């Protein structure tokens, strides 16, 4: 399936066409955005469908415009829900070896874990693959149905706000990779038949990805609540914090902050902060917790395999070594990257970012922001190993002949993944630019007047009309 590839345009550093206009004619000023990652204030020009507006300072995608945004995501969400119901109703996989056979349905991947006293891992599998995607899809259909009928349905704003927070926790694509890894792992031991539900699930995973890509958040908020004007004093081509402004993390609107540097977005009511409060402390605490959980996750076995009466327990690393010994190099490399290199690399990267954030130099801010983006993107892929355990435990249940049971490391490892994801989300990337901002003369405290001449010298600000 072809994925959507937007045409990228980098926004101009300054937007004199906005700033030079008399206030009553500053129509484009209504479309100000502050970059979520570097806090740069920019003006959005009218975008045509297929275009993506990039931040001129850090390259973060501010807005992606789609053709027929409501119809498109509505159609995709309905199709995805139908595919999910098909994936739930038929056999997912069946296995047979030495005269013993078994077949599982999709839900068994989480319910079987409860029988082995791993309810938390079971809940994590169920939430990330079925429950949260269903809530997301129903939410999309609810909001878009209201917009298409010209009659905004109740709770639409609350739902739209929640959908954005839900998005990173849907891991259907990771589960699909986990299923493929499990199949390769047991292909040499047993005959595997892919049920109709497997194909429906594959299509569901791809279409869910397409649905999330089809949501034009900027358009959605404009359609739901219009575009309240940005504060008149807002200047483009400068960081937002020194101007006492904050870009809403949910709908993107630029808001003026109150006296205590707090407030709520006037369009979507999301809480606003100059910088996320106690961001570094929270990230450090979550990193410490995940570092502690990393030890049992790697010391204890993640699963125990029983074959013809003899049991072998494997740690994550032990599993990788065994796969390599069996000659399954590609799977061994996938598990090594997803389960060992990614969580450890993410921990190290976030510890480093937290320790350099208070003294990040301008020249490094961009590469550090890219590193942060990478840690945020790859975190969820570590769940592959948990999904492999969930599938194998459900599928291979032939008692002493051949069975797989989850080990204590499964819960520890799942919590490492969740904690590092929370740590990445609580980290404030705008801190990486604050040192650079103050080095350029922009104070990080909006109550201080801009001391640097560079602020007054801007061509856009000289020509304020009388
Ligand atoms: Zn930026
Ligand atoms: Zn907002």
Tab-separated table of N, CA and C in Angstrom, residues 244-369:
chain	number	residue	atom	x	y	z
A	244	UNK	N	6.322	35.865	25.894
A	244	UNK	CA	5.216	35.500	26.774
A	244	UNK	C	4.142	34.714	26.047
A	245	UNK	N	4.543	34.019	24.966
A	245	UNK	CA	3.577	33.244	24.178
A	245	UNK	C	3.855	31.759	24.342
A	246	UNK	N	2.844	30.954	24.085
A	246	UNK	CA	3.050	29.507	24.092
A	246	UNK	C	2.193	28.882	23.000
A	247	UNK	N	2.815	27.987	22.233
A	247	UNK	CA	2.067	27.263	21.204
A	247	UNK	C	1.369	26.081	21.848
A	248	UNK	N	0.068	25.915	21.581
A	248	UNK	CA	-0.682	24.798	22.173
A	248	UNK	C	-0.159	23.483	21.603
A	249	UNK	N	0.107	22.511	22.494
A	249	UNK	CA	0.675	21.240	22.027
A	249	UNK	C	-0.369	20.395	21.311
A	250	UNK	N	-1.646	20.719	21.502
A	250	UNK	CA	-2.701	19.900	20.917
A	250	UNK	C	-3.223	20.480	19.604
A	251	UNK	N	-3.603	21.782	19.615
A	251	UNK	CA	-4.222	22.343	18.412
A	251	UNK	C	-3.272	23.292	17.684
A	252	UNK	N	-2.135	23.652	18.294
A	252	UNK	CA	-1.129	24.466	17.617
A	252	UNK	C	-1.312	25.959	17.763
A	253	UNK	N	-2.447	26.420	18.294
A	253	UNK	CA	-2.707	27.855	18.367
A	253	UNK	C	-1.684	28.566	19.261
A	254	UNK	N	-1.273	29.798	18.848
A	254	UNK	CA	-0.367	30.596	19.679
A	254	UNK	C	-1.205	31.411	20.658
A	255	UNK	N	-0.946	31.211	21.944
A	255	UNK	CA	-1.707	31.891	23.004
A	255	UNK	C	-0.774	32.776	23.820
A	256	UNK	N	-1.310	33.874	24.349
A	256	UNK	CA	-0.551	34.676	25.311
A	256	UNK	C	-0.726	34.020	26.678
A	257	UNK	N	0.394	33.895	27.423
A	257	UNK	CA	0.305	33.268	28.742
A	257	UNK	C	-0.052	34.305	29.788
A	258	UNK	N	-0.679	33.842	30.876
A	258	UNK	CA	-1.040	34.740	31.963
A	258	UNK	C	0.181	35.138	32.774
A	259	UNK	N	-0.076	35.864	33.878
A	259	UNK	CA	1.015	36.408	34.681
A	259	UNK	C	1.877	35.296	35.283
A	260	UNK	N	1.263	34.172	35.637
A	260	UNK	CA	2.035	33.095	36.276
A	260	UNK	C	2.576	32.097	35.252
A	261	UNK	N	2.669	32.535	33.991
A	261	UNK	CA	3.206	31.706	32.902
A	261	UNK	C	2.416	30.419	32.715
A	262	UNK	N	1.143	30.469	33.056
A	262	UNK	CA	0.284	29.309	32.848
A	262	UNK	C	-0.972	29.777	32.124
A	263	UNK	N	-1.840	28.867	31.826
A	263	UNK	CA	-3.098	29.226	31.196
A	263	UNK	C	-3.639	28.031	30.458
A	264	UNK	N	-4.761	28.276	29.785
A	264	UNK	CA	-5.318	27.213	28.959
A	264	UNK	C	-5.522	27.746	27.560
A	265	UNK	N	-5.379	26.873	26.572
A	265	UNK	CA	-5.529	27.275	25.189
A	265	UNK	C	-6.948	27.799	24.978
A	266	UNK	N	-7.072	28.966	24.333
A	266	UNK	CA	-8.410	29.537	24.170
A	266	UNK	C	-9.247	28.747	23.165
A	267	UNK	N	-8.619	27.889	22.381
A	267	UNK	CA	-9.401	27.133	21.403
A	267	UNK	C	-9.749	25.727	21.897
A	268	UNK	N	-8.769	24.999	22.478
A	268	UNK	CA	-9.053	23.593	22.835
A	268	UNK	C	-8.978	23.349	24.339
A	269	UNK	N	-8.629	24.372	25.125
A	269	UNK	CA	-8.577	24.286	26.594
A	269	UNK	C	-7.499	23.352	27.117
A	270	UNK	N	-6.516	23.006	26.302
A	270	UNK	CA	-5.364	22.229	26.777
A	270	UNK	C	-4.548	23.135	27.716
A	271	UNK	N	-4.040	22.582	28.850
A	271	UNK	CA	-3.196	23.427	29.717
A	271	UNK	C	-1.940	23.890	28.965
A	272	UNK	N	-1.562	25.154	29.178
A	272	UNK	CA	-0.394	25.722	28.508
A	272	UNK	C	0.692	25.997	29.536
A	273	UNK	N	1.930	25.832	29.123
A	273	UNK	CA	3.050	26.187	29.989
A	273	UNK	C	4.112	26.821	29.115
A	274	UNK	N	4.898	27.719	29.717
A	274	UNK	CA	6.052	28.261	29.001
A	274	UNK	C	6.982	27.093	28.663
A	275	UNK	N	7.267	26.276	29.688
A	275	UNK	CA	7.980	25.013	29.539
A	275	UNK	C	7.261	24.017	30.439
A	276	UNK	N	7.222	22.721	30.035
A	276	UNK	CA	6.535	21.736	30.873
A	276	UNK	C	7.106	21.787	32.289
A	277	UNK	N	6.251	21.907	33.327
A	277	UNK	CA	6.787	22.046	34.680
A	277	UNK	C	7.542	20.791	35.129
A	278	UNK	N	8.667	20.995	35.764
A	278	UNK	CA	9.509	19.917	36.316
A	278	UNK	C	9.825	18.861	35.264
A	279	UNK	N	10.000	19.305	34.022
A	279	UNK	CA	10.218	18.336	32.942
A	279	UNK	C	11.469	17.492	33.195
A	280	UNK	N	12.575	18.151	33.565
A	280	UNK	CA	13.824	17.397	33.753
A	280	UNK	C	13.718	16.450	34.956
A	281	UNK	N	13.122	16.953	36.049
A	281	UNK	CA	12.992	16.107	37.243
A	281	UNK	C	12.153	14.868	36.938
A	282	UNK	N	11.028	15.083	36.250
A	282	UNK	CA	10.156	13.953	35.910
A	282	UNK	C	10.877	12.965	35.012
A	283	UNK	N	11.588	13.503	34.005
A	283	UNK	CA	12.279	12.604	33.078
A	283	UNK	C	13.349	11.809	33.813
A	284	UNK	N	14.110	12.493	34.704
A	284	UNK	CA	15.131	11.784	35.487
A	284	UNK	C	14.502	10.671	36.311
A	285	UNK	N	13.363	10.980	36.971
A	285	UNK	CA	12.712	9.978	37.838
A	285	UNK	C	12.260	8.771	37.018
A	286	UNK	N	11.659	9.035	35.851
A	286	UNK	CA	11.182	7.930	35.012
A	286	UNK	C	12.351	7.122	34.457
A	287	UNK	N	13.458	7.825	34.138
A	287	UNK	CA	14.640	7.119	33.631
A	287	UNK	C	15.240	6.233	34.723
A	288	UNK	N	15.254	6.749	35.966
A	288	UNK	CA	15.800	5.955	37.078
A	288	UNK	C	14.953	4.701	37.260
A	289	UNK	N	13.612	4.885	37.211
A	289	UNK	CA	12.718	3.724	37.378
A	289	UNK	C	12.940	2.711	36.262
A	290	UNK	N	13.090	3.202	35.017
A	290	UNK	CA	13.253	2.225	33.928
A	290	UNK	C	14.628	1.564	33.979
A	291	UNK	N	15.655	2.290	34.469
A	291	UNK	CA	16.983	1.673	34.609
A	291	UNK	C	16.931	0.553	35.646
A	292	UNK	N	16.150	0.774	36.718
A	292	UNK	CA	16.020	-0.269	37.754
A	292	UNK	C	15.307	-1.489	37.167
A	293	UNK	N	14.235	-1.243	36.419
A	293	UNK	CA	13.474	-2.362	35.840
A	293	UNK	C	14.260	-3.073	34.740
A	294	UNK	N	15.245	-2.384	34.171
A	294	UNK	CA	16.047	-2.982	33.097
A	294	UNK	C	16.838	-4.193	33.613
A	295	UNK	N	17.181	-4.148	34.929
A	295	UNK	CA	17.990	-5.244	35.499
A	295	UNK	C	17.184	-6.552	35.547
A	296	UNK	N	16.005	-6.594	36.242
A	296	UNK	CA	15.244	-7.862	36.204
A	296	UNK	C	14.813	-8.241	34.792
A	297	UNK	N	14.589	-7.245	33.926
A	297	UNK	CA	14.163	-7.551	32.552
A	297	UNK	C	15.216	-8.366	31.813
A	298	UNK	N	16.493	-8.187	32.190
A	298	UNK	CA	17.546	-8.904	31.480
A	298	UNK	C	18.128	-10.071	32.262
A	299	UNK	N	17.924	-10.069	33.612
A	299	UNK	CA	18.496	-11.139	34.429
A	299	UNK	C	17.560	-12.349	34.450
A	300	UNK	N	16.248	-12.101	34.580
A	300	UNK	CA	15.279	-13.208	34.673
A	300	UNK	C	14.895	-13.695	33.271
A	301	UNK	N	14.411	-14.939	33.193
A	301	UNK	CA	13.970	-15.428	31.870
A	301	UNK	C	12.706	-14.725	31.398
A	302	UNK	N	12.637	-14.467	30.094
A	302	UNK	CA	11.443	-13.819	29.533
A	302	UNK	C	10.425	-14.887	29.131
A	303	UNK	N	10.907	-16.101	28.749
A	303	UNK	CA	9.963	-17.208	28.560
A	303	UNK	C	10.658	-18.554	28.741
A	304	UNK	N	9.826	-19.543	29.068
A	304	UNK	CA	10.324	-20.904	29.271
A	304	UNK	C	9.693	-21.797	28.216
A	305	UNK	N	10.532	-22.522	27.502
A	305	UNK	CA	10.028	-23.423	26.465
A	305	UNK	C	10.167	-24.861	26.945
A	306	UNK	N	9.057	-25.607	26.904
A	306	UNK	CA	9.087	-27.025	27.269
A	306	UNK	C	8.941	-27.829	25.983
A	307	UNK	N	9.874	-28.760	25.784
A	307	UNK	CA	9.793	-29.604	24.595
A	307	UNK	C	10.125	-31.028	24.996
A	308	UNK	N	9.179	-31.945	24.796
A	308	UNK	CA	9.340	-33.360	25.146
A	308	UNK	C	9.818	-33.536	26.590
A	309	UNK	N	9.176	-32.826	27.481
A	309	UNK	CA	9.439	-32.995	28.908
A	309	UNK	C	10.578	-32.174	29.469
A	310	UNK	N	11.475	-31.664	28.631
A	310	UNK	CA	12.580	-30.875	29.187
A	310	UNK	C	12.327	-29.389	28.946
A	311	UNK	N	12.598	-28.598	29.993
A	311	UNK	CA	12.316	-27.158	29.914
A	311	UNK	C	13.603	-26.356	29.815
A	312	UNK	N	13.577	-25.312	28.988
A	312	UNK	CA	14.695	-24.373	28.965
A	312	UNK	C	14.142	-22.967	29.123
A	313	UNK	N	14.781	-22.205	30.029
A	313	UNK	CA	14.377	-20.817	30.235
A	313	UNK	C	15.381	-19.908	29.543
A	314	UNK	N	14.848	-18.905	28.856
A	314	UNK	CA	15.725	-17.990	28.133
A	314	UNK	C	15.545	-16.563	28.599
A	315	UNK	N	16.678	-15.897	28.847
A	315	UNK	CA	16.608	-14.440	29.042
A	315	UNK	C	16.502	-13.812	27.657
A	316	UNK	N	16.355	-12.478	27.598
A	316	UNK	CA	16.245	-11.818	26.292
A	316	UNK	C	17.502	-12.092	25.476
A	317	UNK	N	18.675	-11.886	26.117
A	317	UNK	CA	19.944	-12.085	25.394
A	317	UNK	C	20.124	-13.564	25.041
A	318	UNK	N	19.728	-14.462	25.985
A	318	UNK	CA	19.822	-15.902	25.735
A	318	UNK	C	18.994	-16.294	24.517
A	319	UNK	N	17.807	-15.691	24.392
A	319	UNK	CA	16.939	-15.975	23.253
A	319	UNK	C	17.586	-15.566	21.945
A	320	UNK	N	18.261	-14.404	21.986
A	320	UNK	CA	18.934	-13.910	20.777
A	320	UNK	C	20.051	-14.872	20.381
A	321	UNK	N	20.831	-15.324	21.395
A	321	UNK	CA	21.960	-16.221	21.113
A	321	UNK	C	21.449	-17.544	20.544
A	322	UNK	N	20.338	-18.046	21.134
A	322	UNK	CA	19.807	-19.310	20.659
A	322	UNK	C	19.310	-19.208	19.216
A	323	UNK	N	18.644	-18.077	18.923
A	323	UNK	CA	18.166	-17.860	17.549
A	323	UNK	C	19.339	-17.836	16.573
A	324	UNK	N	20.411	-17.164	16.984
A	324	UNK	CA	21.584	-17.071	16.108
A	324	UNK	C	22.186	-18.456	15.902
A	325	UNK	N	22.197	-19.274	16.995
A	325	UNK	CA	22.753	-20.625	16.910
A	325	UNK	C	21.924	-21.499	15.962
A	326	UNK	N	20.590	-21.253	15.995
A	326	UNK	CA	19.707	-22.019	15.104
A	326	UNK	C	19.830	-21.556	13.647
A	327	UNK	N	20.538	-20.459	13.443
A	327	UNK	CA	20.724	-19.965	12.077
A	327	UNK	C	19.706	-18.918	11.660
A	328	UNK	N	18.757	-18.531	12.584
A	328	UNK	CA	17.767	-17.500	12.230
A	328	UNK	C	18.375	-16.118	12.446
A	329	UNK	N	19.359	-15.797	11.647
A	329	UNK	CA	20.064	-14.530	11.855
A	329	UNK	C	19.169	-13.297	11.747
A	330	UNK	N	18.301	-13.218	10.727
A	330	UNK	CA	17.490	-11.987	10.615
A	330	UNK	C	16.639	-11.747	11.858
A	331	UNK	N	15.988	-12.835	12.390
A	331	UNK	CA	15.142	-12.660	13.579
A	331	UNK	C	16.003	-12.307	14.784
A	332	UNK	N	17.175	-12.975	14.895
A	332	UNK	CA	18.073	-12.677	16.018
A	332	UNK	C	18.449	-11.193	16.004
A	333	UNK	N	18.726	-10.664	14.808
A	333	UNK	CA	19.122	-9.253	14.716
A	333	UNK	C	17.945	-8.335	15.066
A	334	UNK	N	16.719	-8.709	14.594
A	334	UNK	CA	15.533	-7.895	14.918
A	334	UNK	C	15.345	-7.824	16.437
A	335	UNK	N	15.415	-9.005	17.105
A	335	UNK	CA	15.198	-9.034	18.562
A	335	UNK	C	16.338	-8.301	19.284
A	336	UNK	N	17.568	-8.494	18.790
A	336	UNK	CA	18.710	-7.815	19.422
A	336	UNK	C	18.525	-6.295	19.366
A	337	UNK	N	18.122	-5.794	18.195
A	337	UNK	CA	17.935	-4.344	18.050
A	337	UNK	C	16.754	-3.874	18.891
A	338	UNK	N	15.591	-4.567	18.738
A	338	UNK	CA	14.373	-4.079	19.390
A	338	UNK	C	14.429	-4.226	20.904
A	339	UNK	N	15.025	-5.323	21.398
A	339	UNK	CA	14.902	-5.608	22.828
A	339	UNK	C	16.130	-5.219	23.639
A	340	UNK	N	17.281	-5.090	23.012
A	340	UNK	CA	18.472	-4.761	23.795
A	340	UNK	C	19.038	-3.401	23.392
A	341	UNK	N	19.285	-3.210	22.101
A	341	UNK	CA	19.949	-1.964	21.680
A	341	UNK	C	19.022	-0.758	21.840
A	342	UNK	N	17.737	-0.891	21.381
A	342	UNK	CA	16.831	0.264	21.439
A	342	UNK	C	16.558	0.732	22.878
A	343	UNK	N	16.135	-0.162	23.826
A	343	UNK	CA	15.872	0.353	25.179
A	343	UNK	C	17.118	0.946	25.841
A	344	UNK	N	18.263	0.265	25.663
A	344	UNK	CA	19.484	0.763	26.294
A	344	UNK	C	19.917	2.086	25.648
A	345	UNK	N	19.866	2.120	24.311
A	345	UNK	CA	20.236	3.342	23.585
A	345	UNK	C	19.335	4.497	23.959
A	346	UNK	N	18.046	4.187	24.134
A	346	UNK	CA	17.092	5.226	24.485
A	346	UNK	C	17.371	5.775	25.882
A	347	UNK	N	17.676	4.851	26.814
A	347	UNK	CA	18.013	5.274	28.178
A	347	UNK	C	19.235	6.192	28.157
A	348	UNK	N	20.287	5.753	27.446
A	348	UNK	CA	21.530	6.535	27.411
A	348	UNK	C	21.274	7.889	26.746
A	349	UNK	N	20.522	7.881	25.617
A	349	UNK	CA	20.269	9.135	24.897
A	349	UNK	C	19.499	10.116	25.771
A	350	UNK	N	18.483	9.624	26.501
A	350	UNK	CA	17.683	10.541	27.322
A	350	UNK	C	18.479	11.048	28.525
A	351	UNK	N	19.297	10.164	29.120
A	351	UNK	CA	20.146	10.612	30.239
A	351	UNK	C	21.073	11.724	29.740
A	352	UNK	N	21.643	11.513	28.559
A	352	UNK	CA	22.565	12.519	28.000
A	352	UNK	C	21.815	13.825	27.692
A	353	UNK	N	20.625	13.712	27.069
A	353	UNK	CA	19.858	14.923	26.733
A	353	UNK	C	19.467	15.690	27.995
A	354	UNK	N	19.075	14.940	29.049
A	354	UNK	CA	18.693	15.599	30.306
A	354	UNK	C	19.887	16.321	30.911
A	355	UNK	N	21.076	15.722	30.789
A	355	UNK	CA	22.220	16.367	31.438
A	355	UNK	C	22.759	17.531	30.595
A	356	UNK	N	22.567	17.525	29.278
A	356	UNK	CA	23.073	18.657	28.488
A	356	UNK	C	22.014	19.743	28.273
A	357	UNK	N	20.732	19.429	28.546
A	357	UNK	CA	19.666	20.406	28.255
A	357	UNK	C	19.905	21.773	28.904
A	358	UNK	N	20.363	21.838	30.174
A	358	UNK	CA	20.533	23.165	30.765
A	358	UNK	C	21.669	23.970	30.133
A	359	UNK	N	22.567	23.324	29.370
A	359	UNK	CA	23.657	24.094	28.774
A	359	UNK	C	23.835	23.715	27.298
A	360	UNK	N	22.698	23.572	26.597
A	360	UNK	CA	22.766	23.207	25.180
A	360	UNK	C	23.182	24.411	24.347
A	361	UNK	N	24.215	24.242	23.547
A	361	UNK	CA	24.680	25.350	22.707
A	361	UNK	C	23.877	25.381	21.411
A	362	UNK	N	23.872	26.551	20.793
A	362	UNK	CA	23.104	26.741	19.557
A	362	UNK	C	23.472	25.719	18.487
A	363	UNK	N	24.797	25.514	18.317
A	363	UNK	CA	25.238	24.666	17.211
A	363	UNK	C	24.805	23.207	17.399
A	364	UNK	N	24.584	22.816	18.672
A	364	UNK	CA	24.212	21.428	18.907
A	364	UNK	C	22.719	21.228	19.065
A	365	UNK	N	21.981	22.322	19.201
A	365	UNK	CA	20.562	22.184	19.520
A	365	UNK	C	19.843	21.361	18.456
A	366	UNK	N	20.199	21.575	17.192
A	366	UNK	CA	19.494	20.880	16.121
A	366	UNK	C	19.770	19.376	16.159
A	367	UNK	N	21.079	18.992	16.320
A	367	UNK	CA	21.371	17.559	16.322
A	367	UNK	C	20.783	16.903	17.567
A	368	UNK	N	20.748	17.644	18.678
A	368	UNK	CA	20.153	17.074	19.889
A	368	UNK	C	18.646	16.913	19.737
A	369	UNK	N	18.013	17.879	19.046
A	369	UNK	CA	16.572	17.742	18.799
A	369	UNK	C	16.300	16.529	17.922
